PDB file of C-alpha atoms in Angstrom:
ATOM      1  CA  GLN E   1     106.900 122.695  36.017  1.00 69.00           C
ATOM      2  CA  LYS E   2     107.458 118.941  35.946  1.00 78.00           C
ATOM      3  CA  GLU E   3     104.488 116.728  36.776  1.00 89.00           C
ATOM      4  CA  VAL E   4     106.569 114.897  39.370  1.00 93.00           C
ATOM      5  CA  GLU E   5     109.385 116.472  41.346  1.00 93.00           C
ATOM      6  CA  GLN E   6     111.959 114.521  43.314  1.00 93.00           C
ATOM      7  CA  ASP E   7     115.071 115.786  45.045  1.00 86.00           C
ATOM      8  CA  PRO E   8     118.036 114.112  43.306  1.00 82.00           C
ATOM      9  CA  GLY E   9     120.207 114.000  46.416  1.00 84.00           C
ATOM     10  CA  PRO E  10     122.626 112.493  47.097  1.00 91.00           C
ATOM     11  CA  LEU E  11     121.385 111.833  50.593  1.00 94.00           C
ATOM     12  CA  SER E  12     123.965 110.375  52.989  1.00 96.00           C
ATOM     13  CA  VAL E  13     122.884 108.913  56.318  1.00 96.00           C
ATOM     14  CA  PRO E  14     124.548 106.751  58.977  1.00 97.00           C
ATOM     15  CA  GLU E  15     123.558 103.123  59.313  1.00 97.00           C
ATOM     16  CA  GLY E  16     120.468 102.717  61.493  1.00 97.00           C
ATOM     17  CA  ALA E  17     119.004 106.125  60.634  1.00 97.00           C
ATOM     18  CA  ILE E  18     115.429 106.682  59.536  1.00 97.00           C
ATOM     19  CA  VAL E  19     115.358 107.859  55.948  1.00 97.00           C
ATOM     20  CA  SER E  20     112.607 109.952  54.413  1.00 96.00           C
ATOM     21  CA  LEU E  21     112.337 110.175  50.631  1.00 97.00           C
ATOM     22  CA  ASN E  22     109.730 112.393  49.019  1.00 96.00           C
ATOM     23  CA  CYS E  23     108.014 113.301  45.772  1.00 96.00           C
ATOM     24  CA  THR E  24     105.590 116.064  44.967  1.00 96.00           C
ATOM     25  CA  TYR E  25     103.248 116.062  42.023  1.00 96.00           C
ATOM     26  CA  SER E  26     100.872 118.414  40.273  1.00 94.00           C
ATOM     27  CA  ASN E  27      98.270 116.125  38.658  1.00 93.00           C
ATOM     28  CA  SER E  28      95.380 115.543  41.064  1.00 92.00           C
ATOM     29  CA  ALA E  29      94.127 112.657  38.899  1.00 92.00           C
ATOM     30  CA  PHE E  30      97.000 110.393  39.987  1.00 93.00           C
ATOM     31  CA  GLN E  31      95.673 107.493  42.028  1.00 92.00           C
ATOM     32  CA  TYR E  32      98.434 104.881  41.829  1.00 91.00           C
ATOM     33  CA  PHE E  33     101.751 105.524  43.528  1.00 94.00           C
ATOM     34  CA  MET E  34     104.838 103.356  43.340  1.00 94.00           C
ATOM     35  CA  TRP E  35     108.337 103.347  44.759  1.00 96.00           C
ATOM     36  CA  TYR E  36     111.135 101.580  42.934  1.00 96.00           C
ATOM     37  CA  ARG E  37     114.669 100.878  44.107  1.00 97.00           C
ATOM     38  CA  GLN E  38     117.435 100.868  41.535  1.00 96.00           C
ATOM     39  CA  TYR E  39     120.921  99.659  42.273  1.00 95.00           C
ATOM     40  CA  SER E  40     123.752 100.988  40.158  1.00 91.00           C
ATOM     41  CA  ARG E  41     123.677  99.638  36.598  1.00 86.00           C
ATOM     42  CA  LYS E  42     120.579  97.527  37.273  1.00 90.00           C
ATOM     43  CA  GLY E  43     116.890  97.820  36.404  1.00 93.00           C
ATOM     44  CA  PRO E  44     114.388  99.306  38.881  1.00 95.00           C
ATOM     45  CA  GLU E  45     112.690  96.842  41.221  1.00 93.00           C
ATOM     46  CA  LEU E  46     109.267  97.503  42.671  1.00 92.00           C
ATOM     47  CA  LEU E  47     109.359  98.235  46.412  1.00 94.00           C
ATOM     48  CA  MET E  48     105.951  99.570  47.311  1.00 93.00           C
ATOM     49  CA  TYR E  49     102.635 100.159  45.593  1.00 90.00           C
ATOM     50  CA  THR E  50      99.824 102.264  47.045  1.00 91.00           C
ATOM     51  CA  TYR E  51      96.402 103.038  45.714  1.00 87.00           C
ATOM     52  CA  SER E  52      94.956 106.451  46.593  1.00 85.00           C
ATOM     53  CA  SER E  53      95.685 107.881  50.036  1.00 82.00           C
ATOM     54  CA  GLY E  54      97.019 106.408  53.234  1.00 83.00           C
ATOM     55  CA  ASN E  55      99.938 104.401  54.513  1.00 90.00           C
ATOM     56  CA  LYS E  56     101.322 101.039  53.599  1.00 93.00           C
ATOM     57  CA  GLU E  57     103.969  99.176  55.534  1.00 95.00           C
ATOM     58  CA  ASP E  58     106.248  96.342  54.440  1.00 94.00           C
ATOM     59  CA  GLY E  59     109.005  95.400  56.839  1.00 96.00           C
ATOM     60  CA  ARG E  60     111.312  98.391  57.274  1.00 97.00           C
ATOM     61  CA  PHE E  61     109.571 100.347  54.516  1.00 97.00           C
ATOM     62  CA  THR E  62     106.515 102.579  54.840  1.00 97.00           C
ATOM     63  CA  ALA E  63     104.882 104.382  51.930  1.00 96.00           C
ATOM     64  CA  GLN E  64     102.674 107.360  52.645  1.00 96.00           C
ATOM     65  CA  VAL E  65     100.392 109.261  50.297  1.00 95.00           C
ATOM     66  CA  ASP E  66      98.907 112.665  51.088  1.00 93.00           C
ATOM     67  CA  LYS E  67      96.663 113.514  48.166  1.00 92.00           C
ATOM     68  CA  SER E  68      95.501 116.807  49.663  1.00 92.00           C
ATOM     69  CA  SER E  69      99.094 118.059  49.589  1.00 93.00           C
ATOM     70  CA  LYS E  70     100.052 116.096  46.449  1.00 94.00           C
ATOM     71  CA  TYR E  71     102.956 114.598  48.322  1.00 94.00           C
ATOM     72  CA  ILE E  72     104.207 111.044  48.718  1.00 96.00           C
ATOM     73  CA  SER E  73     106.883 109.688  50.998  1.00 96.00           C
ATOM     74  CA  LEU E  74     108.904 106.545  51.519  1.00 97.00           C
ATOM     75  CA  PHE E  75     110.326 105.928  54.976  1.00 97.00           C
ATOM     76  CA  ILE E  76     113.100 103.441  55.611  1.00 97.00           C
ATOM     77  CA  ARG E  77     113.632 102.428  59.227  1.00 97.00           C
ATOM     78  CA  ASP E  78     116.926 101.056  60.545  1.00 97.00           C
ATOM     79  CA  SER E  79     118.640 101.836  57.258  1.00 97.00           C
ATOM     80  CA  GLN E  80     121.376  99.473  56.105  1.00 97.00           C
ATOM     81  CA  PRO E  81     124.319  99.914  53.721  1.00 97.00           C
ATOM     82  CA  SER E  82     122.472  97.528  51.387  1.00 96.00           C
ATOM     83  CA  ASP E  83     119.745 100.188  51.078  1.00 97.00           C
ATOM     84  CA  SER E  84     122.219 102.400  49.211  1.00 97.00           C
ATOM     85  CA  ALA E  85     120.587 102.872  45.817  1.00 97.00           C
ATOM     86  CA  THR E  86     118.543 105.325  43.790  1.00 96.00           C
ATOM     87  CA  TYR E  87     114.871 105.478  44.741  1.00 97.00           C
ATOM     88  CA  LEU E  88     112.356 106.372  42.058  1.00 96.00           C
ATOM     89  CA  CYS E  89     108.788 107.405  42.638  1.00 96.00           C
ATOM     90  CA  ALA E  90     106.202 106.765  39.928  1.00 94.00           C
ATOM     91  CA  MET E  91     102.519 107.509  39.621  1.00 92.00           C
ATOM     92  CA  SER E  92      99.667 107.027  37.201  1.00 90.00           C
ATOM     93  CA  GLU E  93      96.019 107.807  36.590  1.00 88.00           C
ATOM     94  CA  PRO E  94      93.282 105.181  36.453  1.00 84.00           C
ATOM     95  CA  GLY E  95      92.641 103.792  33.000  1.00 79.00           C
ATOM     96  CA  THR E  96      96.042 104.728  31.594  1.00 80.00           C
ATOM     97  CA  TYR E  97      99.157 102.652  31.072  1.00 78.00           C
ATOM     98  CA  LYS E  98     101.388 105.655  31.405  1.00 83.00           C
ATOM     99  CA  TYR E  99     103.613 106.111  34.434  1.00 89.00           C
ATOM    100  CA  ILE E 100     105.175 109.416  35.306  1.00 91.00           C
ATOM    101  CA  PHE E 101     108.505 108.913  37.040  1.00 93.00           C
ATOM    102  CA  GLY E 102     110.493 111.135  39.311  1.00 93.00           C
ATOM    103  CA  THR E 103     114.156 111.521  38.402  1.00 92.00           C
ATOM    104  CA  GLY E 104     115.227 109.543  41.470  1.00 94.00           C
ATOM    105  CA  THR E 105     116.944 110.263  44.789  1.00 95.00           C
ATOM    106  CA  ARG E 106     120.356 108.740  45.341  1.00 95.00           C
ATOM    107  CA  LEU E 107     120.713 107.364  48.879  1.00 96.00           C
ATOM    108  CA  LYS E 108     123.951 106.359  50.540  1.00 96.00           C
ATOM    109  CA  VAL E 109     123.861 104.600  53.909  1.00 97.00           C
ATOM    110  CA  LEU E 110     127.223 104.744  55.610  1.00 96.00           C
ATOM    111  CA  ALA E 111     128.431 101.792  57.706  1.00 93.00           C
TER     112      ALA E 111
ATOM    113  CA  ASP H   1     108.451  85.664  40.499  1.00 68.00           C
ATOM    114  CA  VAL H   2     108.058  87.927  37.509  1.00 67.00           C
ATOM    115  CA  LYS H   3     110.964  87.696  35.159  1.00 89.00           C
ATOM    116  CA  VAL H   4     111.790  90.235  32.487  1.00 95.00           C
ATOM    117  CA  THR H   5     114.992  89.576  30.579  1.00 95.00           C
ATOM    118  CA  GLN H   6     116.852  91.710  28.080  1.00 95.00           C
ATOM    119  CA  SER H   7     119.093  90.283  25.398  1.00 90.00           C
ATOM    120  CA  SER H   8     122.233  92.233  26.247  1.00 91.00           C
ATOM    121  CA  ARG H   9     123.568  94.039  29.311  1.00 92.00           C
ATOM    122  CA  TYR H  10     126.082  96.107  27.362  1.00 95.00           C
ATOM    123  CA  LEU H  11     126.288  96.996  23.693  1.00 96.00           C
ATOM    124  CA  VAL H  12     128.726  99.104  21.698  1.00 97.00           C
ATOM    125  CA  LYS H  13     127.655 100.141  18.204  1.00 97.00           C
ATOM    126  CA  ARG H  14     128.817 102.503  15.504  1.00 97.00           C
ATOM    127  CA  THR H  15     126.893 105.509  14.236  1.00 97.00           C
ATOM    128  CA  GLY H  16     124.547 104.459  11.434  1.00 97.00           C
ATOM    129  CA  GLU H  17     124.276 100.817  12.485  1.00 97.00           C
ATOM    130  CA  LYS H  18     120.907  99.145  12.932  1.00 97.00           C
ATOM    131  CA  VAL H  19     120.494  98.023  16.520  1.00 97.00           C
ATOM    132  CA  PHE H  20     118.081  95.457  17.940  1.00 97.00           C
ATOM    133  CA  LEU H  21     117.260  95.266  21.637  1.00 97.00           C
ATOM    134  CA  GLU H  22     115.104  92.371  22.708  1.00 97.00           C
ATOM    135  CA  CYS H  23     112.960  91.896  25.791  1.00 97.00           C
ATOM    136  CA  VAL H  24     111.226  88.731  26.967  1.00 97.00           C
ATOM    137  CA  GLN H  25     108.799  88.329  29.872  1.00 96.00           C
ATOM    138  CA  ASP H  26     107.547  85.054  31.282  1.00 94.00           C
ATOM    139  CA  MET H  27     104.400  86.222  33.117  1.00 90.00           C
ATOM    140  CA  ASP H  28     101.919  86.372  30.233  1.00 91.00           C
ATOM    141  CA  HIS H  29     101.673  90.152  30.641  1.00 92.00           C
ATOM    142  CA  GLU H  30      99.639  91.992  28.030  1.00 92.00           C
ATOM    143  CA  ASN H  31     101.514  95.282  28.324  1.00 93.00           C
ATOM    144  CA  MET H  32     105.145  95.823  27.457  1.00 95.00           C
ATOM    145  CA  PHE H  33     107.162  99.027  27.491  1.00 96.00           C
ATOM    146  CA  TRP H  34     110.478 100.426  26.355  1.00 97.00           C
ATOM    147  CA  TYR H  35     112.061 103.306  28.277  1.00 97.00           C
ATOM    148  CA  ARG H  36     115.347 105.070  28.151  1.00 97.00           C
ATOM    149  CA  GLN H  37     116.981 106.421  31.283  1.00 95.00           C
ATOM    150  CA  ASP H  38     119.382 109.338  31.260  1.00 93.00           C
ATOM    151  CA  PRO H  39     120.945 111.219  34.198  1.00 87.00           C
ATOM    152  CA  GLY H  40     118.820 114.149  35.271  1.00 84.00           C
ATOM    153  CA  LEU H  41     116.004 113.210  32.885  1.00 87.00           C
ATOM    154  CA  GLY H  42     114.716 110.086  34.569  1.00 87.00           C
ATOM    155  CA  LEU H  43     112.808 107.415  32.679  1.00 92.00           C
ATOM    156  CA  ARG H  44     111.188 108.415  29.416  1.00 94.00           C
ATOM    157  CA  LEU H  45     108.749 106.198  27.560  1.00 95.00           C
ATOM    158  CA  ILE H  46     109.735 105.372  23.992  1.00 97.00           C
ATOM    159  CA  TYR H  47     106.995 102.897  22.966  1.00 96.00           C
ATOM    160  CA  PHE H  48     104.273 100.853  24.537  1.00 94.00           C
ATOM    161  CA  SER H  49     102.499  97.694  23.350  1.00 95.00           C
ATOM    162  CA  TYR H  50      99.208  96.402  24.797  1.00 91.00           C
ATOM    163  CA  ASP H  51      98.868  93.330  22.587  1.00 91.00           C
ATOM    164  CA  VAL H  52     100.598  91.360  19.860  1.00 93.00           C
ATOM    165  CA  LYS H  53     101.247  93.574  16.830  1.00 91.00           C
ATOM    166  CA  MET H  54      99.793  96.598  18.665  1.00 92.00           C
ATOM    167  CA  LYS H  55     101.930  99.563  19.610  1.00 94.00           C
ATOM    168  CA  GLU H  56     101.621 103.156  20.699  1.00 93.00           C
ATOM    169  CA  LYS H  57     104.166 105.932  20.670  1.00 95.00           C
ATOM    170  CA  GLY H  58     105.434 107.178  23.977  1.00 94.00           C
ATOM    171  CA  ASP H  59     107.031 110.536  24.700  1.00 92.00           C
ATOM    172  CA  ILE H  60     110.210 110.125  22.617  1.00 96.00           C
ATOM    173  CA  PRO H  61     109.593 107.699  19.706  1.00 96.00           C
ATOM    174  CA  GLU H  62     111.726 109.546  17.126  1.00 96.00           C
ATOM    175  CA  GLY H  63     114.564 107.397  15.816  1.00 96.00           C
ATOM    176  CA  TYR H  64     113.059 104.190  17.219  1.00 97.00           C
ATOM    177  CA  SER H  65     110.649 101.505  16.094  1.00 97.00           C
ATOM    178  CA  VAL H  66     109.283  98.419  17.833  1.00 97.00           C
ATOM    179  CA  SER H  67     108.047  94.971  17.004  1.00 97.00           C
ATOM    180  CA  ARG H  68     105.797  92.614  18.939  1.00 97.00           C
ATOM    181  CA  GLU H  69     105.171  89.400  17.037  1.00 96.00           C
ATOM    182  CA  LYS H  70     104.659  87.243  20.134  1.00 96.00           C
ATOM    183  CA  LYS H  71     103.055  88.136  23.442  1.00 95.00           C
ATOM    184  CA  GLU H  72     106.177  87.486  25.499  1.00 96.00           C
ATOM    185  CA  ARG H  73     108.627  89.333  23.258  1.00 97.00           C
ATOM    186  CA  PHE H  74     109.024  93.051  22.532  1.00 97.00           C
ATOM    187  CA  SER H  75     111.856  94.388  20.411  1.00 97.00           C
ATOM    188  CA  LEU H  76     113.203  97.899  20.160  1.00 98.00           C
ATOM    189  CA  ILE H  77     114.923  98.842  16.916  1.00 98.00           C
ATOM    190  CA  LEU H  78     117.234 101.765  16.307  1.00 97.00           C
ATOM    191  CA  GLU H  79     117.107 102.080  12.523  1.00 94.00           C
ATOM    192  CA  SER H  80     120.294 104.140  12.263  1.00 96.00           C
ATOM    193  CA  ALA H  81     122.013 104.585  15.601  1.00 97.00           C
ATOM    194  CA  SER H  82     123.233 108.033  16.549  1.00 97.00           C
ATOM    195  CA  THR H  83     125.451 109.178  19.411  1.00 97.00           C
ATOM    196  CA  ASN H  84     122.513 110.862  21.162  1.00 96.00           C
ATOM    197  CA  GLN H  85     120.947 107.418  21.541  1.00 98.00           C
ATOM    198  CA  THR H  86     123.691 106.398  23.950  1.00 97.00           C
ATOM    199  CA  SER H  87     121.686 105.549  27.036  1.00 97.00           C
ATOM    200  CA  MET H  88     120.371 102.899  29.402  1.00 96.00           C
ATOM    201  CA  TYR H  89     117.396 101.112  27.837  1.00 97.00           C
ATOM    202  CA  LEU H  90     114.860  99.496  30.112  1.00 97.00           C
ATOM    203  CA  CYS H  91     112.060  97.120  29.218  1.00 97.00           C
ATOM    204  CA  ALA H  92     109.039  96.648  31.487  1.00 95.00           C
ATOM    205  CA  SER H  93     105.831  94.621  31.469  1.00 94.00           C
ATOM    206  CA  SER H  94     102.523  94.512  33.306  1.00 90.00           C
ATOM    207  CA  PHE H  95      99.051  93.004  33.237  1.00 86.00           C
ATOM    208  CA  VAL H  96      96.493  95.269  31.634  1.00 78.00           C
ATOM    209  CA  SER H  97      94.416  95.135  34.815  1.00 66.00           C
ATOM    210  CA  GLN H  98      97.323  95.913  37.122  1.00 64.00           C
ATOM    211  CA  GLU H  99      99.100  99.155  37.673  1.00 68.00           C
ATOM    212  CA  THR H 100     102.501  97.791  38.616  1.00 83.00           C
ATOM    213  CA  GLN H 101     105.209  97.499  35.999  1.00 89.00           C
ATOM    214  CA  TYR H 102     108.122  95.078  36.314  1.00 92.00           C
ATOM    215  CA  PHE H 103     111.462  95.991  34.826  1.00 95.00           C
ATOM    216  CA  GLY H 104     114.250  94.069  33.184  1.00 95.00           C
ATOM    217  CA  PRO H 105     117.918  94.573  34.106  1.00 95.00           C
ATOM    218  CA  GLY H 106     118.531  97.129  31.379  1.00 95.00           C
ATOM    219  CA  THR H 107     120.833  97.398  28.356  1.00 96.00           C
ATOM    220  CA  ARG H 108     123.545  99.996  28.464  1.00 96.00           C
ATOM    221  CA  LEU H 109     124.081 101.109  24.862  1.00 97.00           C
ATOM    222  CA  LEU H 110     127.066 103.130  23.724  1.00 97.00           C
ATOM    223  CA  VAL H 111     126.990 104.537  20.196  1.00 97.00           C
ATOM    224  CA  LEU H 112     130.370 105.692  18.910  1.00 97.00           C
TER     225      LEU H 112
END
């Protein structure tokens, strides 16, 4: 079993839809949770960073962490064609440099 | 804004060649990382450096070496390139006290 599982997609939605992207994990020691967006043939860019449990909102993006279920989510409201990209989740334990990445979910927002 | 740059966007090399990939960051980050990214496998850590001249192996160091002579610069070396090293190579950096890593644009390497 992988430490971090992420549905690869592709996920196709119409413009304006609410998108939900998810990762599950097995290591209960993870405390730091990140979402990266990666456009085709580019490097990942940091979207959201959350420490421990709870929600964090930034514009149209909301990151949610449920540590009891070992489940994290990224919600995108009013999705736009420019949101079409691969979304990677990443997580790490305190005191370690090492990130564990999901394999990414490919999202396509149709105009 | 954090800036991480990589020396090449695309590279084509022959089997057996020595390949150098360079990464530079301008944020005075202590930590620097080299990953490779392959479809279905995600990002895998090759090497990590937490200070000048310091390095640690990641999950897949075989066939690679690294060099960090200056804080802002971290080089990945393929001593003798092989076709199974065809991949997207990503450099990242972070402060030692911060959990967030910032990535460069990537180098797409093709080994023929």
